[in-house]
Short mmCIF file of C-alpha atoms in Angstrom, two decimals:
data_model
loop_
_atom_site.label_atom_id
_atom_site.label_comp_id
_atom_site.label_asym_id
_atom_site.label_seq_id
_atom_site.Cartn_x
_atom_site.Cartn_y
_atom_site.Cartn_z
CA UNK E 1 45.06 57.34 -8.11
CA UNK E 2 43.56 60.72 -7.36
CA UNK E 3 40.50 62.62 -8.47
CA UNK E 4 38.75 61.53 -11.66
CA UNK E 5 40.99 58.48 -12.04
CA UNK E 6 39.74 56.99 -8.79
CA UNK E 7 36.19 57.62 -9.93
CA UNK E 8 36.84 55.82 -13.21
CA UNK E 9 37.95 52.71 -11.36
CA UNK E 10 34.75 52.74 -9.28
CA UNK E 11 32.61 53.25 -12.37
CA UNK E 12 34.21 50.29 -14.13
CA UNK E 13 33.74 48.13 -11.06
CA UNK E 14 30.09 49.12 -10.81
CA UNK E 15 29.42 48.41 -14.50
CA UNK E 16 30.79 44.91 -14.24
CA UNK E 17 28.99 44.12 -10.99
CA UNK E 18 25.77 42.17 -11.04
CA UNK E 19 22.79 43.76 -9.35
CA UNK E 20 22.43 42.86 -5.68
CA UNK E 21 18.71 42.21 -5.99
CA UNK E 22 16.92 39.37 -7.76
CA UNK E 23 13.90 39.75 -10.01
CA UNK E 24 11.21 38.63 -7.58
CA UNK E 25 8.81 36.74 -8.00
CA UNK E 26 10.42 35.25 -11.13
CA UNK E 27 13.45 34.21 -9.22
CA UNK E 28 13.31 33.46 -5.54
CA UNK E 29 16.19 33.22 -3.15
CA UNK E 30 15.85 30.33 -0.78
CA UNK E 31 15.01 31.64 2.71
CA UNK E 32 17.65 31.26 5.37
CA UNK E 33 17.29 28.07 7.40
CA UNK E 34 17.28 30.12 10.61
CA UNK E 35 14.39 32.29 9.47
CA UNK E 36 11.42 32.40 11.84
CA UNK E 37 8.50 32.19 9.49
CA UNK E 38 4.93 30.97 9.88
CA UNK E 39 4.25 28.69 12.87
CA UNK E 40 3.12 25.10 12.14
CA UNK E 41 0.95 23.10 14.53
CA UNK E 42 1.40 19.38 14.99
CA UNK E 43 -1.89 18.20 16.53
CA UNK E 44 -0.62 14.73 17.51
CA UNK E 45 1.82 16.21 20.04
CA UNK E 46 -0.50 18.72 21.62
CA UNK E 47 -1.66 18.03 25.19
CA UNK E 48 -3.75 21.14 25.49
CA UNK E 49 -1.75 22.84 28.27
CA UNK E 50 -2.25 26.22 26.54
CA UNK E 51 1.11 27.57 27.66
CA UNK E 52 1.65 28.89 24.14
CA UNK E 53 -1.56 30.91 24.41
CA UNK E 54 -0.39 32.34 27.74
CA UNK E 55 3.08 33.26 26.49
CA UNK E 56 2.21 34.63 23.07
CA UNK E 57 3.02 38.39 23.18
CA UNK E 58 0.48 39.11 20.42
CA UNK E 59 -2.38 36.79 21.38
CA UNK E 60 -2.16 35.21 17.96
CA UNK E 61 -2.73 31.59 18.92
CA UNK E 62 -5.90 29.94 20.23
CA UNK E 63 -5.99 26.29 21.24
CA UNK E 64 -9.40 24.67 21.62
CA UNK E 65 -10.39 21.16 22.63
CA UNK E 66 -12.45 19.49 19.93
CA UNK E 67 -12.57 15.96 21.23
CA UNK E 68 -11.01 13.53 23.68
CA UNK E 69 -7.29 14.41 23.60
CA UNK E 70 -7.74 16.16 20.27
CA UNK E 71 -6.95 19.80 19.94
CA UNK E 72 -7.30 22.52 17.35
CA UNK E 73 -5.01 25.52 16.91
CA UNK E 74 -6.03 28.74 15.27
CA UNK E 75 -3.06 30.92 14.42
CA UNK E 76 -3.77 34.45 13.32
CA UNK E 77 -0.97 35.37 10.96
CA UNK E 78 -1.98 39.02 10.97
CA UNK E 79 -1.42 39.18 14.71
CA UNK E 80 1.63 36.94 14.90
CA UNK E 81 4.91 38.81 15.37
CA UNK E 82 6.99 35.75 14.38
CA UNK E 83 9.02 35.66 17.58
CA UNK E 84 8.50 31.87 17.89
CA UNK E 85 8.19 32.13 21.69
CA UNK E 86 5.36 29.55 21.47
CA UNK E 87 7.82 27.07 19.95
CA UNK E 88 10.18 27.63 22.90
CA UNK E 89 7.34 27.47 25.44
CA UNK E 90 5.70 24.28 24.15
CA UNK E 91 6.66 21.36 26.40
CA UNK E 92 5.69 18.66 23.83
CA UNK E 93 7.05 20.13 20.60
CA UNK E 94 3.60 20.54 19.13
CA UNK E 95 4.58 23.82 17.50
CA UNK E 96 7.46 24.49 15.18
CA UNK E 97 8.56 27.37 13.01
CA UNK E 98 8.82 27.04 9.25
CA UNK E 99 10.77 29.20 6.85
CA UNK E 100 7.61 30.19 5.04
CA UNK E 101 7.54 33.99 4.71
CA UNK E 102 5.24 34.75 1.77
CA UNK E 103 2.14 35.14 3.85
CA UNK E 104 0.41 38.15 2.29
CA UNK E 105 -3.26 37.74 1.48
CA UNK E 106 -5.95 40.10 0.20
CA UNK E 107 -8.62 38.54 2.37
CA UNK E 108 -8.03 38.99 6.08
CA UNK E 109 -9.87 35.72 6.87
CA UNK E 110 -7.30 33.81 4.89
CA UNK E 111 -4.68 34.88 7.41
CA UNK E 112 -6.35 32.74 10.06
CA UNK E 113 -4.86 29.29 9.82
CA UNK E 114 -6.72 26.52 11.62
CA UNK E 115 -5.15 23.13 12.10
CA UNK E 116 -7.07 20.45 13.96
CA UNK E 117 -6.45 16.94 15.15
CA UNK E 118 -7.57 13.74 13.47
CA UNK E 119 -11.07 13.36 14.91
CA UNK E 120 -12.25 16.27 12.87
CA UNK E 121 -12.07 16.01 9.12
CA UNK E 122 -9.32 17.93 7.37
CA UNK E 123 -8.15 21.49 7.82
CA UNK E 124 -10.73 24.23 7.43
CA UNK E 125 -8.54 26.87 5.89
CA UNK E 126 -5.41 26.13 4.00
CA UNK E 127 -2.27 28.09 4.59
CA UNK E 128 -2.40 31.03 2.18
CA UNK E 129 -0.73 30.24 -1.11
CA UNK E 130 2.35 32.20 -2.00
CA UNK E 131 0.97 33.79 -5.15
CA UNK B 1 18.35 94.03 12.60
CA UNK B 2 15.89 91.75 10.80
CA UNK B 3 12.51 91.07 12.35
CA UNK B 4 12.19 88.04 14.57
CA UNK B 5 10.09 85.25 13.11
CA UNK B 6 8.91 82.12 14.85
CA UNK B 7 8.45 79.12 12.59
CA UNK B 8 7.28 75.65 13.47
CA UNK B 9 9.17 72.64 12.11
CA UNK B 10 7.22 69.46 12.58
CA UNK B 11 5.47 67.39 13.81
CA UNK B 12 5.19 66.51 10.13
CA UNK B 13 8.04 67.95 8.12
CA UNK B 14 10.14 66.77 5.18
CA UNK B 15 13.38 67.35 7.14
CA UNK B 16 12.28 65.06 9.96
CA UNK B 17 11.87 61.32 9.82
CA UNK B 18 9.70 61.10 12.89
CA UNK B 19 7.07 63.29 14.46
CA UNK B 20 8.64 65.85 16.78
CA UNK B 21 7.94 69.53 16.93
CA UNK B 22 10.61 72.27 16.89
CA UNK B 23 9.61 75.83 17.34
CA UNK B 24 12.39 78.00 16.03
CA UNK B 25 12.77 81.72 16.63
CA UNK B 26 14.65 83.15 13.70
CA UNK B 27 16.37 86.38 13.03
CA UNK B 28 16.94 86.25 9.31
CA UNK B 29 18.51 82.85 8.70
CA UNK B 30 19.89 82.55 12.19
CA UNK B 31 18.21 80.49 14.90
CA UNK B 32 17.86 82.49 18.12
CA UNK B 33 16.06 79.92 20.17
CA UNK B 34 14.74 76.43 19.66
CA UNK B 35 11.97 74.84 21.68
CA UNK B 36 11.41 71.08 21.37
CA UNK B 37 8.11 69.41 21.99
CA UNK B 38 8.00 65.64 22.24
CA UNK B 39 5.02 63.41 22.80
CA UNK B 40 3.60 62.73 19.32
CA UNK B 41 4.67 59.11 19.38
CA UNK B 42 3.58 58.08 22.83
CA UNK B 43 2.52 54.45 22.66
CA UNK B 44 2.00 53.61 26.29
CA UNK B 45 4.56 50.77 26.25
CA UNK B 46 5.46 51.09 29.94
CA UNK B 47 1.82 50.66 30.99
CA UNK B 48 1.38 47.79 28.51
CA UNK B 49 4.37 46.08 30.13
CA UNK B 50 2.61 46.06 33.51
CA UNK B 51 -0.28 44.15 32.00
CA UNK B 52 1.84 41.45 30.37
CA UNK B 53 4.07 38.73 31.68
CA UNK B 54 7.90 38.98 31.70
CA UNK B 55 8.18 36.76 28.63
CA UNK B 56 5.72 38.88 26.69
CA UNK B 57 7.39 42.11 27.80
CA UNK B 58 10.63 40.89 26.30
CA UNK B 59 9.15 41.05 22.81
CA UNK B 60 7.16 44.19 23.50
CA UNK B 61 10.22 46.12 24.73
CA UNK B 62 12.23 44.86 21.79
CA UNK B 63 9.80 46.76 19.61
CA UNK B 64 10.46 50.11 21.29
CA UNK B 65 13.04 50.73 18.57
CA UNK B 66 13.68 49.00 15.30
CA UNK B 67 17.38 49.84 15.22
CA UNK B 68 18.49 49.33 18.81
CA UNK B 69 15.96 46.57 19.54
CA UNK B 70 18.58 44.26 21.10
CA UNK B 71 19.63 47.12 23.40
CA UNK B 72 16.20 47.48 24.93
CA UNK B 73 15.56 43.77 25.31
CA UNK B 74 19.01 43.11 26.83
CA UNK B 75 18.65 46.05 29.19
CA UNK B 76 15.31 44.71 30.44
CA UNK B 77 16.48 41.14 30.66
CA UNK B 78 19.53 42.21 32.72
CA UNK B 79 17.30 43.93 35.23
CA UNK B 80 14.98 40.93 35.52
CA UNK B 81 17.91 38.53 35.87
CA UNK B 82 19.30 40.68 38.64
CA UNK B 83 16.04 40.56 40.55
CA UNK B 84 15.62 36.82 40.05
CA UNK B 85 19.34 36.27 40.87
CA UNK B 86 19.88 34.22 37.74
CA UNK B 87 23.42 33.45 36.65
CA UNK B 88 23.57 33.49 32.85
CA UNK B 89 26.07 31.00 31.39
CA UNK B 90 29.20 32.51 29.87
CA UNK B 91 28.41 31.36 26.34
CA UNK B 92 25.02 33.02 26.55
CA UNK B 93 26.62 36.30 27.63
CA UNK B 94 29.13 36.10 24.75
CA UNK B 95 26.38 35.58 22.18
CA UNK B 96 24.41 38.47 23.68
CA UNK B 97 27.46 40.72 23.42
CA UNK B 98 28.16 39.58 19.89
CA UNK B 99 24.64 40.52 18.73
CA UNK B 100 24.99 43.83 20.61
CA UNK B 101 28.15 44.69 18.71
CA UNK B 102 26.77 43.60 15.35
CA UNK B 103 23.84 45.85 16.11
CA UNK B 104 26.21 48.74 16.89
CA UNK B 105 27.96 48.19 13.55
CA UNK B 106 24.70 48.26 11.65
CA UNK B 107 23.41 51.30 13.58
CA UNK B 108 26.62 53.31 13.02
CA UNK B 109 26.73 52.44 9.32
CA UNK B 110 23.09 53.47 9.05
CA UNK B 111 23.85 56.77 10.82
CA UNK B 112 26.78 57.47 8.55
CA UNK B 113 24.50 57.04 5.52
CA UNK B 114 21.77 59.22 7.03
CA UNK B 115 24.30 61.93 7.88
CA UNK B 116 25.64 61.81 4.33
CA UNK B 117 22.09 62.13 3.05
CA UNK B 118 21.37 65.14 5.24
CA UNK B 119 24.37 67.04 3.88
CA UNK B 120 23.58 66.08 0.31
CA UNK B 121 26.23 63.38 -0.01
CA UNK B 122 23.98 60.58 -1.17
CA UNK B 123 26.81 58.46 -2.56
CA UNK B 124 27.91 57.85 1.02
CA UNK B 125 24.36 56.74 1.84
CA UNK B 126 24.43 54.20 -0.98
CA UNK B 127 27.88 52.94 -0.02
CA UNK B 128 27.27 52.55 3.71
CA UNK B 129 23.84 51.05 3.35
CA UNK B 130 25.23 48.52 0.89
CA UNK B 131 27.83 47.49 3.51
CA UNK B 132 25.16 47.51 6.18
CA UNK B 133 23.47 44.66 4.28
CA UNK B 134 26.43 42.43 5.17
CA UNK B 135 25.71 42.94 8.88
CA UNK B 136 21.97 42.58 8.36
CA UNK B 137 22.49 39.23 6.69
CA UNK B 138 24.73 38.08 9.57
CA UNK B 139 22.09 39.15 12.09
CA UNK B 140 19.40 37.34 10.09
CA UNK B 141 21.43 34.19 9.98
CA UNK B 142 22.47 34.12 13.63
CA UNK B 143 19.17 35.28 15.17
CA UNK B 144 16.48 34.48 12.58
CA UNK B 145 15.41 37.99 11.76
CA UNK B 146 16.88 41.19 10.31
CA UNK B 147 15.35 43.39 12.95
CA UNK B 148 13.74 42.53 16.29
CA UNK B 149 16.12 39.64 16.67
CA UNK B 150 14.35 37.88 19.54
CA UNK B 151 17.62 36.34 20.70
CA UNK B 152 17.25 37.11 24.38
CA UNK B 153 15.39 35.03 26.87
CA UNK B 154 15.25 35.52 30.60
CA UNK B 155 18.32 33.61 31.75
CA UNK B 156 20.33 33.56 28.54
CA UNK B 157 19.86 33.49 24.80
CA UNK B 158 17.56 31.43 22.62
CA UNK B 159 19.88 30.35 19.81
CA UNK B 160 23.34 28.96 19.83
CA UNK B 161 26.01 29.97 17.34
CA UNK B 162 27.66 27.36 15.10
CA UNK B 163 31.32 27.16 14.06
CA UNK B 164 30.28 27.82 10.51
CA UNK B 165 28.59 31.04 11.51
CA UNK B 166 31.66 32.10 13.47
CA UNK B 167 33.79 31.63 10.38
CA UNK B 168 31.34 33.60 8.28
CA UNK B 169 31.24 36.49 10.74
CA UNK B 170 35.05 36.56 10.95
CA UNK B 171 35.26 36.77 7.18
CA UNK B 172 32.63 39.49 7.01
CA UNK B 173 34.53 41.50 9.62
CA UNK B 174 37.56 41.62 7.30
CA UNK B 175 35.46 42.99 4.46
CA UNK B 176 33.80 45.54 6.69
CA UNK B 177 37.08 46.64 8.20
CA UNK B 178 38.47 47.34 4.78
CA UNK B 179 35.38 49.35 3.87
CA UNK B 180 35.45 51.24 7.17
CA UNK B 181 39.07 52.19 6.60
CA UNK B 182 37.86 53.78 3.39
CA UNK B 183 35.17 55.71 5.27
CA UNK B 184 37.73 56.89 7.82
CA UNK B 185 39.81 58.11 4.90
CA UNK B 186 36.79 59.95 3.50
CA UNK B 187 35.92 61.44 6.88
CA UNK B 188 39.40 62.66 7.55
CA UNK B 189 40.54 63.69 4.10
CA UNK B 190 37.53 64.73 2.05
CA UNK B 191 37.46 68.51 2.29
CA UNK B 192 33.76 68.89 1.49
CA UNK B 193 32.78 66.75 4.48
CA UNK B 194 35.20 68.52 6.79
CA UNK B 195 34.07 71.94 5.67
CA UNK B 196 30.36 71.09 5.90
CA UNK B 197 30.48 69.48 9.33
CA UNK B 198 33.13 71.49 11.21
CA UNK B 199 31.76 74.03 13.61
CA UNK B 200 28.18 72.80 13.13
CA UNK B 201 26.22 71.95 16.25
CA UNK B 202 28.92 72.88 18.75
CA UNK B 203 28.54 71.35 22.20
CA UNK B 204 31.39 72.11 24.54
CA UNK B 205 32.66 69.62 27.11
CA UNK B 206 31.07 71.51 30.00
CA UNK B 207 27.73 71.87 28.23
CA UNK B 208 27.72 68.16 27.36
CA UNK B 209 28.18 67.30 31.03
CA UNK B 210 25.68 69.93 32.17
CA UNK B 211 23.00 68.86 29.68
CA UNK B 212 23.61 65.21 30.37
CA UNK B 213 24.51 64.13 26.85
CA UNK B 214 25.27 60.44 26.36
CA UNK B 215 26.90 58.13 23.85
CA UNK B 216 28.76 59.34 20.77
CA UNK B 217 27.32 62.86 21.22
CA UNK B 218 29.05 63.15 24.60
CA UNK B 219 32.19 61.35 23.52
CA UNK B 220 32.62 63.76 20.62
CA UNK B 221 32.78 66.53 23.24
CA UNK B 222 35.60 64.60 24.96
CA UNK B 223 33.39 63.30 27.75
CA UNK B 224 35.09 59.97 28.43
CA UNK B 225 32.01 57.97 29.34
CA UNK B 226 31.02 54.50 28.15
CA UNK B 227 28.89 52.05 30.15
CA UNK B 228 30.66 49.11 28.48
CA UNK B 229 33.86 50.09 30.29
CA UNK B 230 32.56 51.98 33.34
CA UNK B 231 29.99 49.43 34.44
CA UNK B 232 30.76 46.25 32.43
CA UNK B 233 27.74 44.10 31.65
CA UNK B 234 27.43 40.88 29.62
CA UNK B 235 30.93 39.86 28.44
CA UNK B 236 32.48 43.32 28.20
CA UNK B 237 34.47 42.81 31.38
CA UNK B 238 36.64 40.22 29.63
CA UNK B 239 37.16 42.18 26.40
CA UNK B 240 39.85 44.77 25.77
CA UNK B 241 38.76 47.79 23.85
CA UNK B 242 39.33 51.52 23.65
CA UNK B 243 36.70 54.14 24.32
CA UNK B 244 36.84 56.58 21.44
CA UNK B 245 36.67 60.24 22.32
CA UNK B 246 37.19 63.29 20.20
CA UNK B 247 37.71 66.97 20.96
CA UNK B 248 36.13 68.55 17.90
CA UNK B 249 32.85 69.12 19.90
CA UNK B 250 30.82 69.35 16.69
CA UNK B 251 29.04 67.18 14.13
CA UNK B 252 32.41 66.42 12.54
CA UNK B 253 33.65 65.05 15.87
CA UNK B 254 30.55 62.88 16.16
CA UNK B 255 31.26 61.44 12.70
CA UNK B 256 34.87 60.65 13.66
CA UNK B 257 33.74 59.00 16.90
CA UNK B 258 31.25 56.81 15.09
CA UNK B 259 33.58 55.61 12.33
CA UNK B 260 36.35 54.90 14.81
CA UNK B 261 33.89 53.06 17.04
CA UNK B 262 33.13 50.83 14.12
CA UNK B 263 36.75 49.69 14.11
CA UNK B 264 36.58 49.01 17.85
CA UNK B 265 33.42 46.98 17.32
CA UNK B 266 35.15 44.75 14.78
CA UNK B 267 37.93 44.32 17.30
CA UNK B 268 35.43 43.37 20.02
CA UNK B 269 33.60 40.91 17.73
CA UNK B 270 36.86 39.17 16.80
CA UNK B 271 37.83 38.84 20.47
CA UNK B 272 34.39 37.49 21.37
CA UNK B 273 34.48 34.88 18.61
CA UNK B 274 38.04 33.78 19.43
CA UNK B 275 37.34 33.38 23.14
CA UNK B 276 33.76 32.11 23.08
CA UNK B 277 33.53 29.40 25.75
CA UNK B 278 31.68 26.13 25.25
CA UNK B 279 28.73 25.19 27.42
CA UNK B 280 25.06 25.89 27.87
CA UNK B 281 23.55 29.12 26.53
CA UNK B 282 20.72 29.66 29.00
CA UNK B 283 19.40 28.73 32.43
CA UNK B 284 15.75 28.08 33.16
CA UNK B 285 13.96 31.11 34.53
CA UNK B 286 11.03 30.97 36.90
CA UNK B 287 7.72 32.33 35.64
CA UNK B 288 7.16 34.28 38.81
CA UNK B 289 9.95 36.72 39.49
CA UNK B 290 10.49 37.36 43.25
CA UNK B 291 9.72 40.83 44.58
CA UNK B 292 12.48 43.36 44.16
CA UNK B 293 13.72 46.15 42.00
CA UNK B 294 16.67 46.66 39.70
CA UNK B 295 18.13 49.33 37.49
CA UNK B 296 20.03 48.22 34.41
CA UNK B 297 22.38 50.25 32.24
CA UNK B 298 23.36 49.42 28.68
CA UNK B 299 25.46 51.23 26.11
CA UNK B 300 23.17 51.31 23.10
CA UNK B 301 24.62 52.54 19.78
CA UNK B 302 23.08 55.93 20.52
CA UNK B 303 24.18 56.15 24.13
CA UNK B 304 23.29 54.97 27.55
CA UNK B 305 19.98 53.15 27.82
CA UNK B 306 18.41 52.74 31.28
CA UNK B 307 15.68 50.37 32.33
CA UNK B 308 14.15 50.16 35.76
CA UNK B 309 12.07 47.12 36.68
CA UNK B 310 10.10 46.61 39.86
CA UNK B 311 8.62 43.21 40.53
CA UNK B 312 6.05 42.12 43.09
CA UNK B 313 6.38 38.37 43.06
CA UNK B 314 3.80 37.75 40.35
CA UNK B 315 4.22 36.92 36.66
CA UNK B 316 3.84 40.55 35.66
CA UNK B 317 6.19 43.37 36.57
CA UNK B 318 4.80 46.11 38.77
CA UNK B 319 6.64 48.89 37.00
CA UNK B 320 8.93 49.17 33.99
CA UNK B 321 10.62 52.47 33.25
CA UNK B 322 12.60 53.06 30.09
CA UNK B 323 14.98 55.95 29.49
CA UNK B 324 16.09 55.82 25.89
CA UNK B 325 19.37 57.59 24.91
CA UNK B 326 17.58 60.19 22.78
CA UNK B 327 15.82 61.61 25.83
CA UNK B 328 19.22 62.35 27.37
CA UNK B 329 20.50 63.97 24.19
CA UNK B 330 17.47 65.96 23.13
CA UNK B 331 18.17 68.89 25.48
CA UNK B 332 21.59 69.22 23.96
CA UNK B 333 20.00 69.62 20.50
CA UNK B 334 18.12 72.76 21.60
CA UNK B 335 21.47 74.14 22.82
CA UNK B 336 23.31 73.11 19.63
CA UNK B 337 20.72 74.79 17.38
CA UNK B 338 21.28 78.20 18.99
CA UNK B 339 23.06 80.69 16.78
CA UNK B 340 23.24 78.33 13.84
CA UNK B 341 21.75 78.76 10.38
CA UNK B 342 18.39 77.18 9.63
CA UNK B 343 19.97 75.04 6.88
CA UNK B 344 22.16 73.29 9.54
CA UNK B 345 19.10 72.11 11.46
CA UNK B 346 18.60 68.73 9.76
CA UNK B 347 22.19 67.60 10.23
CA UNK B 348 22.37 68.89 13.82
CA UNK B 349 19.25 66.90 14.71
CA UNK B 350 20.46 63.87 12.75
CA UNK B 351 23.86 64.02 14.44
CA UNK B 352 22.53 62.74 17.76
CA UNK B 353 20.92 59.85 15.82
CA UNK B 354 17.50 60.63 17.26
CA UNK B 355 14.76 58.09 17.75
CA UNK B 356 11.70 59.92 18.96
CA UNK B 357 9.42 56.95 19.25
CA UNK B 358 11.96 55.40 21.64
CA UNK B 359 11.92 58.62 23.66
CA UNK B 360 8.22 59.23 24.04
CA UNK B 361 7.48 57.80 27.42
CA UNK B 362 5.31 60.28 29.25
CA UNK B 363 3.62 63.59 28.56
CA UNK B 364 3.28 66.52 30.88
CA UNK B 365 -0.05 68.20 30.81
CA UNK B 366 0.32 71.98 31.25
CA UNK B 367 -2.50 74.37 31.81
CA UNK B 368 -1.38 77.31 29.71
CA UNK B 369 -4.12 79.64 30.96
CA UNK B 370 -3.17 79.23 34.61
CA UNK B 371 0.55 78.85 33.95
CA UNK B 372 0.78 76.25 36.64
CA UNK B 373 1.93 72.65 36.71
CA UNK B 374 0.53 70.17 39.14
CA UNK B 375 0.04 66.51 39.81
CA UNK B 376 -3.44 65.15 39.37
CA UNK B 377 -4.53 62.18 41.44
CA UNK B 378 -6.35 59.31 39.75
CA UNK B 379 -9.71 60.32 41.19
CA UNK B 380 -9.30 63.96 40.08
CA UNK B 381 -8.24 62.90 36.63
CA UNK B 382 -11.26 60.63 36.35
CA UNK B 383 -13.60 63.40 37.49
CA UNK B 384 -11.96 65.82 35.04
CA UNK B 385 -12.32 63.43 32.13
CA UNK B 386 -16.00 62.74 32.90
CA UNK B 387 -16.66 66.50 33.02
CA UNK B 388 -14.72 67.02 29.80
CA UNK B 389 -16.75 64.39 27.97
CA UNK B 390 -19.99 65.79 29.45
CA UNK B 391 -19.11 69.04 27.73
CA UNK B 392 -18.95 67.09 24.48
CA UNK B 393 -22.35 65.56 25.13
CA UNK B 394 -21.17 62.13 26.26
CA UNK B 395 -22.04 60.97 29.75
CA UNK B 396 -19.71 58.49 31.42
CA UNK B 397 -20.73 59.15 35.04
CA UNK B 398 -22.84 56.00 35.31
CA UNK B 399 -19.89 53.73 34.55
CA UNK B 400 -18.63 51.43 37.24
CA UNK B 401 -16.12 53.10 39.56
CA UNK B 402 -12.59 51.75 39.38
#
C-alpha cells in the first residue's frame, strides 16, 4: 500500500493497541528480579571488616561497632548510586541487594537507613515506606 | 552584501541539549565562521579518579556519559587489566561485547530519533524511541539497570547471562531487525528526509582525515576506520562483521551509516549468543595494581574512545586521561557549519551525536589582554589565586602551604 493507505493501516493498529504505560501508582509492575535496588544489611553475618565502606564509590555506607561482635550499618540512600559493589565486596554476605526501588522521601533524614545487630534494641529508622 | 553579524548560540539555548557555546558570524542567513567554546560542563572527573581506588573509579567513569556508559567503563577496565596482566575469561569478554553492542543499538536508535526531531520529523522520534525501549528492557534485565549498567569489574564481568535471557535477546533481535528494515526503507526512499539531509554539513574525506573525525561521522565520509576491526578488543576478534562506510559525506550519509550499523550490530549480537563459551565470567583482581601505564581504545557508538591509565603500585591510579569521541569530532563541526544556513545548525551539531559533558576534560586559561598562552606552575597558580582573592577582600595567605 502507498501513501494514505499505509497511514490508515498504522492508525488502525495504533487505535487497537493498549498503552505501553501503566497507571502508576494504582497499578504497579513487578520490578525485574535483576534490579539493583536498596541495599539490605544482615547484621548476623557482619564481621566488621569495613571493606564495603572502603569500596563504596559514593561513601554511602558506614559500619560502626556497637558491641562485642555486633555491628550497625548506616546506609544513606540519597548518596547510594545503587551499583551494589558493596554486595560484591562483602566477604561474608552481610549485604544484599533488594528489588525495592520506591525510595523517595520528603524528609532527607528518612533516607538514612540504620540497621543494627541484636544487642541493641530494634532499628532506629524504618526503611521509607513506598507511599 | 548584507552586514556581518556575530550571534552567540549557547551556552543555554533551546537548540542545544547541553551547555556549549557557538559564536557564529553571519552574513544574512549564511554562517561565515563558527567558533566553538567548550568547558561549561567540566566536572573534574580525571582528578577525582586519582583520589579514588580502581574499583570506585569504575563506577565514577561509567557516569561520564549516560548513553555510552559501558564504553567508558570497558575502556578503563581494559587499560587496568593490561597493566595488571589479567586474562579475562572468554565468557566474560563475550558478555562485555554483548552489552557493548546492545548499547550501540540503543544509542543509534536514540540518535535516529533525535535527528528526526531536529528536522521536524517527530513521528520518527516516537517510533525509534518506542523500539529503543526493547533494548533498554534487555539491558535492564541482563545488567540490573537501564543506564549505568555496572556490569564490568576489573578482571571480567559481574553478572552471568542465563539461557532464558539468551532466548529473549534473540527474539528481540528479530523484532528490532524488522523495525530497522523499515527505518532503512524510510531513510533511503522518503524524499523529505533525503531532501532535508542531503548536502547538509558536508565533510569531505580529506577534511575528515585532517580534522581527525571518528566513528560514524568519519565513516560517512568514507574513512574506513573502526577500532573493532582495526584493533580488536574483547570478543570482536572472533566475530565476523562489516564496517559500514558511505560516500555521501553529509548528514544523510551519517544517517545511512547509523541505520546500517544497527543491522551489523544485530548480526554481531546473534553471533555472540550462538558462540558464547561456557566457563567462569571473571578472574580475581588484585587491589593494588602494579606500576605501569596503558592506553586503551574502544569503539563507542559515537566513535573512538581513548583512555590512558598510569598506575604507581598503589590502590589508586596516578593518572587517568579520557578522550571522548565528541572531542575528536567537535572540530569537524566548526568546519561543517561554514557556508551553511543558520537553520541547518541544529541538525549539523546533532549529526555528530555530541555529548559535551563527556568531552569537557580540561580548560585552557587564556589571557585575552596579553594575547599569550602559557603554562602556570602549581606555585605560581597558588600565588595568583591568593592575590586574586585578596583583591576580593578574602585573605588566604595564612593557610598551610601544600
